[in-house]
């Protein structure tokens, strides 16, 4: 049995969960797993400053506290299965992580509305990649 805490969701909630684990006295290993390739960042500016080209990604990133400098970040991958009896999670790359504790901090996904008409040109802004894609579409010559 591993003494690791796995946090499914490497975004603000996952980061804060890891910080709170340390604040509560957990000194064992912590692994944060998230499907985005980026460290946690502030999302509200995505639909404003990023689209306007006024905010580089570095200005959006949350600065982790020193207490979580030793956590393992497994970015660009996601938990695809959990076995609560065996106390393991499986990642989409096939890695199996045993855990002593599991925190699910996956957040929400946008709900896409079913509207008539073509799908081309529709954008949902939830991630940095979404905002960058919309910005590219809006600033393309002839857009």
mmCIF file with all atom_site columns, C-alpha atoms in Angstrom:
data_model
loop_
_atom_site.group_PDB
_atom_site.id
_atom_site.type_symbol
_atom_site.label_atom_id
_atom_site.label_alt_id
_atom_site.label_comp_id
_atom_site.label_asym_id
_atom_site.label_entity_id
_atom_site.label_seq_id
_atom_site.pdbx_PDB_ins_code
_atom_site.Cartn_x
_atom_site.Cartn_y
_atom_site.Cartn_z
_atom_site.occupancy
_atom_site.B_iso_or_equiv
_atom_site.pdbx_formal_charge
_atom_site.auth_seq_id
_atom_site.auth_comp_id
_atom_site.auth_asym_id
_atom_site.auth_atom_id
_atom_site.pdbx_PDB_model_num
ATOM 1   C CA . UNK A 1 1   ? 0.000   0.000  0.000   1.00 0.00 ? 1   UNK A CA 1
ATOM 2   C CA . UNK A 1 2   ? 1.341   3.378  -1.002  1.00 0.00 ? 2   UNK A CA 1
ATOM 3   C CA . UNK A 1 3   ? 1.252   6.311  1.361   1.00 0.00 ? 3   UNK A CA 1
ATOM 4   C CA . UNK A 1 4   ? 0.570   8.662  -1.564  1.00 0.00 ? 4   UNK A CA 1
ATOM 5   C CA . UNK A 1 5   ? -2.425  10.937 -1.901  1.00 0.00 ? 5   UNK A CA 1
ATOM 6   C CA . UNK A 1 6   ? -3.615  11.201 -5.500  1.00 0.00 ? 6   UNK A CA 1
ATOM 7   C CA . UNK A 1 7   ? -5.513  14.337 -6.478  1.00 0.00 ? 7   UNK A CA 1
ATOM 8   C CA . UNK A 1 8   ? -7.573  13.864 -9.652  1.00 0.00 ? 8   UNK A CA 1
ATOM 9   C CA . UNK A 1 9   ? -7.713  17.385 -11.061 1.00 0.00 ? 9   UNK A CA 1
ATOM 10  C CA . UNK A 1 10  ? -4.565  19.503 -11.345 1.00 0.00 ? 10  UNK A CA 1
ATOM 11  C CA . UNK A 1 11  ? -6.314  22.851 -11.489 1.00 0.00 ? 11  UNK A CA 1
ATOM 12  C CA . UNK A 1 12  ? -6.983  25.456 -8.817  1.00 0.00 ? 12  UNK A CA 1
ATOM 13  C CA . UNK A 1 13  ? -9.106  23.116 -6.659  1.00 0.00 ? 13  UNK A CA 1
ATOM 14  C CA . UNK A 1 14  ? -6.475  20.374 -6.889  1.00 0.00 ? 14  UNK A CA 1
ATOM 15  C CA . UNK A 1 15  ? -3.694  22.797 -6.059  1.00 0.00 ? 15  UNK A CA 1
ATOM 16  C CA . UNK A 1 16  ? -5.621  24.137 -3.067  1.00 0.00 ? 16  UNK A CA 1
ATOM 17  C CA . UNK A 1 17  ? -6.381  20.565 -1.910  1.00 0.00 ? 17  UNK A CA 1
ATOM 18  C CA . UNK A 1 18  ? -2.656  19.754 -1.963  1.00 0.00 ? 18  UNK A CA 1
ATOM 19  C CA . UNK A 1 19  ? -1.862  22.950 -0.064  1.00 0.00 ? 19  UNK A CA 1
ATOM 20  C CA . UNK A 1 20  ? -4.503  22.108 2.553   1.00 0.00 ? 20  UNK A CA 1
ATOM 21  C CA . UNK A 1 21  ? -3.163  18.563 2.921   1.00 0.00 ? 21  UNK A CA 1
ATOM 22  C CA . UNK A 1 22  ? 0.232   20.039 3.766   1.00 0.00 ? 22  UNK A CA 1
ATOM 23  C CA . UNK A 1 23  ? -1.317  22.613 6.101   1.00 0.00 ? 23  UNK A CA 1
ATOM 24  C CA . UNK A 1 24  ? -3.153  19.782 7.907   1.00 0.00 ? 24  UNK A CA 1
ATOM 25  C CA . UNK A 1 25  ? 0.122   17.937 8.437   1.00 0.00 ? 25  UNK A CA 1
ATOM 26  C CA . UNK A 1 26  ? 0.269   15.436 5.544   1.00 0.00 ? 26  UNK A CA 1
ATOM 27  C CA . UNK A 1 27  ? 3.988   15.003 4.815   1.00 0.00 ? 27  UNK A CA 1
ATOM 28  C CA . UNK A 1 28  ? 3.735   12.035 2.446   1.00 0.00 ? 28  UNK A CA 1
ATOM 29  C CA . UNK A 1 29  ? 3.838   12.129 -1.329  1.00 0.00 ? 29  UNK A CA 1
ATOM 30  C CA . UNK A 1 30  ? 1.092   13.881 -3.300  1.00 0.00 ? 30  UNK A CA 1
ATOM 31  C CA . UNK A 1 31  ? 0.449   13.393 -7.017  1.00 0.00 ? 31  UNK A CA 1
ATOM 32  C CA . UNK A 1 32  ? -1.803  15.772 -8.956  1.00 0.00 ? 32  UNK A CA 1
ATOM 33  C CA . UNK A 1 33  ? -3.225  14.447 -12.237 1.00 0.00 ? 33  UNK A CA 1
ATOM 34  C CA . UNK A 1 34  ? -4.741  16.760 -14.839 1.00 0.00 ? 34  UNK A CA 1
ATOM 35  C CA . UNK A 1 35  ? -5.637  16.501 -18.504 1.00 0.00 ? 35  UNK A CA 1
ATOM 36  C CA . UNK A 1 36  ? -4.329  19.959 -19.419 1.00 0.00 ? 36  UNK A CA 1
ATOM 37  C CA . UNK A 1 37  ? -0.600  20.321 -20.102 1.00 0.00 ? 37  UNK A CA 1
ATOM 38  C CA . UNK A 1 38  ? -0.461  23.537 -18.048 1.00 0.00 ? 38  UNK A CA 1
ATOM 39  C CA . UNK A 1 39  ? 0.013   24.241 -14.369 1.00 0.00 ? 39  UNK A CA 1
ATOM 40  C CA . UNK A 1 40  ? -3.106  25.691 -12.659 1.00 0.00 ? 40  UNK A CA 1
ATOM 41  C CA . UNK A 1 41  ? -4.065  29.160 -13.866 1.00 0.00 ? 41  UNK A CA 1
ATOM 42  C CA . UNK A 1 42  ? -6.673  31.846 -13.374 1.00 0.00 ? 42  UNK A CA 1
ATOM 43  C CA . UNK A 1 43  ? -9.536  31.205 -15.834 1.00 0.00 ? 43  UNK A CA 1
ATOM 44  C CA . UNK A 1 44  ? -11.671 34.408 -15.839 1.00 0.00 ? 44  UNK A CA 1
ATOM 45  C CA . UNK A 1 45  ? -9.099  36.410 -17.854 1.00 0.00 ? 45  UNK A CA 1
ATOM 46  C CA . UNK A 1 46  ? -9.337  33.842 -20.685 1.00 0.00 ? 46  UNK A CA 1
ATOM 47  C CA . UNK A 1 47  ? -12.461 35.484 -22.099 1.00 0.00 ? 47  UNK A CA 1
ATOM 48  C CA . UNK A 1 48  ? -11.134 39.008 -21.677 1.00 0.00 ? 48  UNK A CA 1
ATOM 49  C CA . UNK A 1 49  ? -7.423  39.755 -21.418 1.00 0.00 ? 49  UNK A CA 1
ATOM 50  C CA . UNK A 1 50  ? -6.222  36.666 -23.323 1.00 0.00 ? 50  UNK A CA 1
ATOM 51  C CA . UNK A 1 51  ? -8.626  37.272 -26.214 1.00 0.00 ? 51  UNK A CA 1
ATOM 52  C CA . UNK A 1 52  ? -7.519  40.897 -26.355 1.00 0.00 ? 52  UNK A CA 1
ATOM 53  C CA . UNK A 1 53  ? -3.868  39.807 -26.383 1.00 0.00 ? 53  UNK A CA 1
ATOM 54  C CA . UNK A 1 54  ? -3.103  41.666 -23.148 1.00 0.00 ? 54  UNK A CA 1
ATOM 55  C CA . UNK A 1 55  ? -2.287  38.711 -20.878 1.00 0.00 ? 55  UNK A CA 1
ATOM 56  C CA . UNK A 1 56  ? 0.487   36.192 -21.497 1.00 0.00 ? 56  UNK A CA 1
ATOM 57  C CA . UNK A 1 57  ? -0.026  32.772 -19.916 1.00 0.00 ? 57  UNK A CA 1
ATOM 58  C CA . UNK A 1 58  ? 2.671   33.450 -17.315 1.00 0.00 ? 58  UNK A CA 1
ATOM 59  C CA . UNK A 1 59  ? 0.514   36.215 -15.842 1.00 0.00 ? 59  UNK A CA 1
ATOM 60  C CA . UNK A 1 60  ? -2.399  33.767 -15.339 1.00 0.00 ? 60  UNK A CA 1
ATOM 61  C CA . UNK A 1 61  ? -0.520  30.944 -13.620 1.00 0.00 ? 61  UNK A CA 1
ATOM 62  C CA . UNK A 1 62  ? -1.110  30.468 -9.901  1.00 0.00 ? 62  UNK A CA 1
ATOM 63  C CA . UNK A 1 63  ? 2.048   30.389 -7.858  1.00 0.00 ? 63  UNK A CA 1
ATOM 64  C CA . UNK A 1 64  ? 2.069   27.221 -5.760  1.00 0.00 ? 64  UNK A CA 1
ATOM 65  C CA . UNK A 1 65  ? 3.041   27.742 -2.140  1.00 0.00 ? 65  UNK A CA 1
ATOM 66  C CA . UNK A 1 66  ? 6.422   26.451 -0.994  1.00 0.00 ? 66  UNK A CA 1
ATOM 67  C CA . UNK A 1 67  ? 4.652   23.722 0.976   1.00 0.00 ? 67  UNK A CA 1
ATOM 68  C CA . UNK A 1 68  ? 3.733   21.937 -2.263  1.00 0.00 ? 68  UNK A CA 1
ATOM 69  C CA . UNK A 1 69  ? 7.045   22.368 -4.080  1.00 0.00 ? 69  UNK A CA 1
ATOM 70  C CA . UNK A 1 70  ? 7.624   18.610 -3.774  1.00 0.00 ? 70  UNK A CA 1
ATOM 71  C CA . UNK A 1 71  ? 4.328   17.377 -5.234  1.00 0.00 ? 71  UNK A CA 1
ATOM 72  C CA . UNK A 1 72  ? 4.385   15.336 -8.423  1.00 0.00 ? 72  UNK A CA 1
ATOM 73  C CA . UNK A 1 73  ? 2.489   16.875 -11.338 1.00 0.00 ? 73  UNK A CA 1
ATOM 74  C CA . UNK A 1 74  ? 1.183   14.443 -13.944 1.00 0.00 ? 74  UNK A CA 1
ATOM 75  C CA . UNK A 1 75  ? -0.057  16.915 -16.562 1.00 0.00 ? 75  UNK A CA 1
ATOM 76  C CA . UNK A 1 76  ? -1.526  16.158 -19.956 1.00 0.00 ? 76  UNK A CA 1
ATOM 77  C CA . UNK A 1 77  ? -3.044  12.914 -18.713 1.00 0.00 ? 77  UNK A CA 1
ATOM 78  C CA . UNK A 1 78  ? -6.262  11.989 -16.987 1.00 0.00 ? 78  UNK A CA 1
ATOM 79  C CA . UNK A 1 79  ? -7.687  9.447  -14.621 1.00 0.00 ? 79  UNK A CA 1
ATOM 80  C CA . UNK A 1 80  ? -9.810  7.035  -16.650 1.00 0.00 ? 80  UNK A CA 1
ATOM 81  C CA . UNK A 1 81  ? -10.687 4.491  -13.977 1.00 0.00 ? 81  UNK A CA 1
ATOM 82  C CA . UNK A 1 82  ? -10.604 4.140  -10.231 1.00 0.00 ? 82  UNK A CA 1
ATOM 83  C CA . UNK A 1 83  ? -10.794 0.977  -8.194  1.00 0.00 ? 83  UNK A CA 1
ATOM 84  C CA . UNK A 1 84  ? -11.807 1.998  -4.702  1.00 0.00 ? 84  UNK A CA 1
ATOM 85  C CA . UNK A 1 85  ? -11.446 -1.529 -3.316  1.00 0.00 ? 85  UNK A CA 1
ATOM 86  C CA . UNK A 1 86  ? -7.871  -1.904 -4.569  1.00 0.00 ? 86  UNK A CA 1
ATOM 87  C CA . UNK A 1 87  ? -7.127  1.792  -3.909  1.00 0.00 ? 87  UNK A CA 1
ATOM 88  C CA . UNK A 1 88  ? -5.674  2.521  -7.338  1.00 0.00 ? 88  UNK A CA 1
ATOM 89  C CA . UNK A 1 89  ? -6.413  4.858  -10.227 1.00 0.00 ? 89  UNK A CA 1
ATOM 90  C CA . UNK A 1 90  ? -5.530  4.174  -13.840 1.00 0.00 ? 90  UNK A CA 1
ATOM 91  C CA . UNK A 1 91  ? -4.374  6.964  -16.120 1.00 0.00 ? 91  UNK A CA 1
ATOM 92  C CA . UNK A 1 92  ? -5.076  7.230  -19.840 1.00 0.00 ? 92  UNK A CA 1
ATOM 93  C CA . UNK A 1 93  ? -1.428  6.407  -20.568 1.00 0.00 ? 93  UNK A CA 1
ATOM 94  C CA . UNK A 1 94  ? -1.808  3.066  -18.761 1.00 0.00 ? 94  UNK A CA 1
ATOM 95  C CA . UNK A 1 95  ? 0.013   4.063  -15.565 1.00 0.00 ? 95  UNK A CA 1
ATOM 96  C CA . UNK A 1 96  ? -1.605  2.695  -12.394 1.00 0.00 ? 96  UNK A CA 1
ATOM 97  C CA . UNK A 1 97  ? -1.225  4.808  -9.265  1.00 0.00 ? 97  UNK A CA 1
ATOM 98  C CA . UNK A 1 98  ? -1.809  3.251  -5.844  1.00 0.00 ? 98  UNK A CA 1
ATOM 99  C CA . UNK A 1 99  ? -2.984  5.646  -3.167  1.00 0.00 ? 99  UNK A CA 1
ATOM 100 C CA . UNK A 1 100 ? -3.617  5.949  0.541   1.00 0.00 ? 100 UNK A CA 1
ATOM 101 C CA . UNK A 1 101 ? -6.006  8.824  -0.111  1.00 0.00 ? 101 UNK A CA 1
ATOM 102 C CA . UNK A 1 102 ? -7.893  10.047 -3.166  1.00 0.00 ? 102 UNK A CA 1
ATOM 103 C CA . UNK A 1 103 ? -9.171  13.579 -3.735  1.00 0.00 ? 103 UNK A CA 1
ATOM 104 C CA . UNK A 1 104 ? -11.484 14.206 -6.689  1.00 0.00 ? 104 UNK A CA 1
ATOM 105 C CA . UNK A 1 105 ? -11.174 17.855 -7.684  1.00 0.00 ? 105 UNK A CA 1
ATOM 106 C CA . UNK A 1 106 ? -12.075 17.657 -11.356 1.00 0.00 ? 106 UNK A CA 1
ATOM 107 C CA . UNK A 1 107 ? -14.281 20.727 -11.551 1.00 0.00 ? 107 UNK A CA 1
ATOM 108 C CA . UNK A 1 108 ? -16.905 21.180 -14.224 1.00 0.00 ? 108 UNK A CA 1
ATOM 109 C CA . UNK A 1 109 ? -17.117 20.974 -17.980 1.00 0.00 ? 109 UNK A CA 1
ATOM 110 C CA . UNK A 1 110 ? -19.049 23.452 -20.097 1.00 0.00 ? 110 UNK A CA 1
ATOM 111 C CA . UNK A 1 111 ? -22.405 22.310 -21.373 1.00 0.00 ? 111 UNK A CA 1
ATOM 112 C CA . UNK A 1 112 ? -22.624 22.692 -25.105 1.00 0.00 ? 112 UNK A CA 1
ATOM 113 C CA . UNK A 1 113 ? -25.981 23.938 -26.283 1.00 0.00 ? 113 UNK A CA 1
ATOM 114 C CA . UNK A 1 114 ? -27.750 22.188 -29.123 1.00 0.00 ? 114 UNK A CA 1
ATOM 115 C CA . UNK A 1 115 ? -28.524 24.938 -31.582 1.00 0.00 ? 115 UNK A CA 1
ATOM 116 C CA . UNK A 1 116 ? -29.483 24.613 -35.230 1.00 0.00 ? 116 UNK A CA 1
ATOM 117 C CA . UNK A 1 117 ? -26.956 25.687 -37.792 1.00 0.00 ? 117 UNK A CA 1
ATOM 118 C CA . UNK A 1 118 ? -23.357 24.944 -38.692 1.00 0.00 ? 118 UNK A CA 1
ATOM 119 C CA . UNK A 1 119 ? -20.874 23.933 -36.007 1.00 0.00 ? 119 UNK A CA 1
ATOM 120 C CA . UNK A 1 120 ? -17.962 25.700 -37.674 1.00 0.00 ? 120 UNK A CA 1
ATOM 121 C CA . UNK A 1 121 ? -17.129 28.925 -35.917 1.00 0.00 ? 121 UNK A CA 1
ATOM 122 C CA . UNK A 1 122 ? -18.604 27.920 -32.546 1.00 0.00 ? 122 UNK A CA 1
ATOM 123 C CA . UNK A 1 123 ? -16.214 28.165 -29.617 1.00 0.00 ? 123 UNK A CA 1
ATOM 124 C CA . UNK A 1 124 ? -16.346 27.287 -25.937 1.00 0.00 ? 124 UNK A CA 1
ATOM 125 C CA . UNK A 1 125 ? -13.838 29.112 -23.769 1.00 0.00 ? 125 UNK A CA 1
ATOM 126 C CA . UNK A 1 126 ? -12.905 27.001 -20.751 1.00 0.00 ? 126 UNK A CA 1
ATOM 127 C CA . UNK A 1 127 ? -9.164  26.421 -21.141 1.00 0.00 ? 127 UNK A CA 1
ATOM 128 C CA . UNK A 1 128 ? -6.123  28.341 -22.283 1.00 0.00 ? 128 UNK A CA 1
ATOM 129 C CA . UNK A 1 129 ? -6.090  26.293 -25.496 1.00 0.00 ? 129 UNK A CA 1
ATOM 130 C CA . UNK A 1 130 ? -9.765  27.231 -26.106 1.00 0.00 ? 130 UNK A CA 1
ATOM 131 C CA . UNK A 1 131 ? -9.000  30.937 -25.673 1.00 0.00 ? 131 UNK A CA 1
ATOM 132 C CA . UNK A 1 132 ? -5.946  30.755 -27.911 1.00 0.00 ? 132 UNK A CA 1
ATOM 133 C CA . UNK A 1 133 ? -7.993  28.989 -30.616 1.00 0.00 ? 133 UNK A CA 1
ATOM 134 C CA . UNK A 1 134 ? -10.719 31.616 -30.504 1.00 0.00 ? 134 UNK A CA 1
ATOM 135 C CA . UNK A 1 135 ? -8.158  34.423 -30.588 1.00 0.00 ? 135 UNK A CA 1
ATOM 136 C CA . UNK A 1 136 ? -6.545  32.864 -33.662 1.00 0.00 ? 136 UNK A CA 1
ATOM 137 C CA . UNK A 1 137 ? -9.935  32.576 -35.361 1.00 0.00 ? 137 UNK A CA 1
ATOM 138 C CA . UNK A 1 138 ? -10.807 36.193 -34.567 1.00 0.00 ? 138 UNK A CA 1
ATOM 139 C CA . UNK A 1 139 ? -7.480  37.627 -35.690 1.00 0.00 ? 139 UNK A CA 1
ATOM 140 C CA . UNK A 1 140 ? -7.134  35.604 -38.894 1.00 0.00 ? 140 UNK A CA 1
ATOM 141 C CA . UNK A 1 141 ? -7.030  37.830 -42.004 1.00 0.00 ? 141 UNK A CA 1
ATOM 142 C CA . UNK A 1 142 ? -10.563 38.159 -43.334 1.00 0.00 ? 142 UNK A CA 1
ATOM 143 C CA . UNK A 1 143 ? -12.209 37.081 -40.075 1.00 0.00 ? 143 UNK A CA 1
#
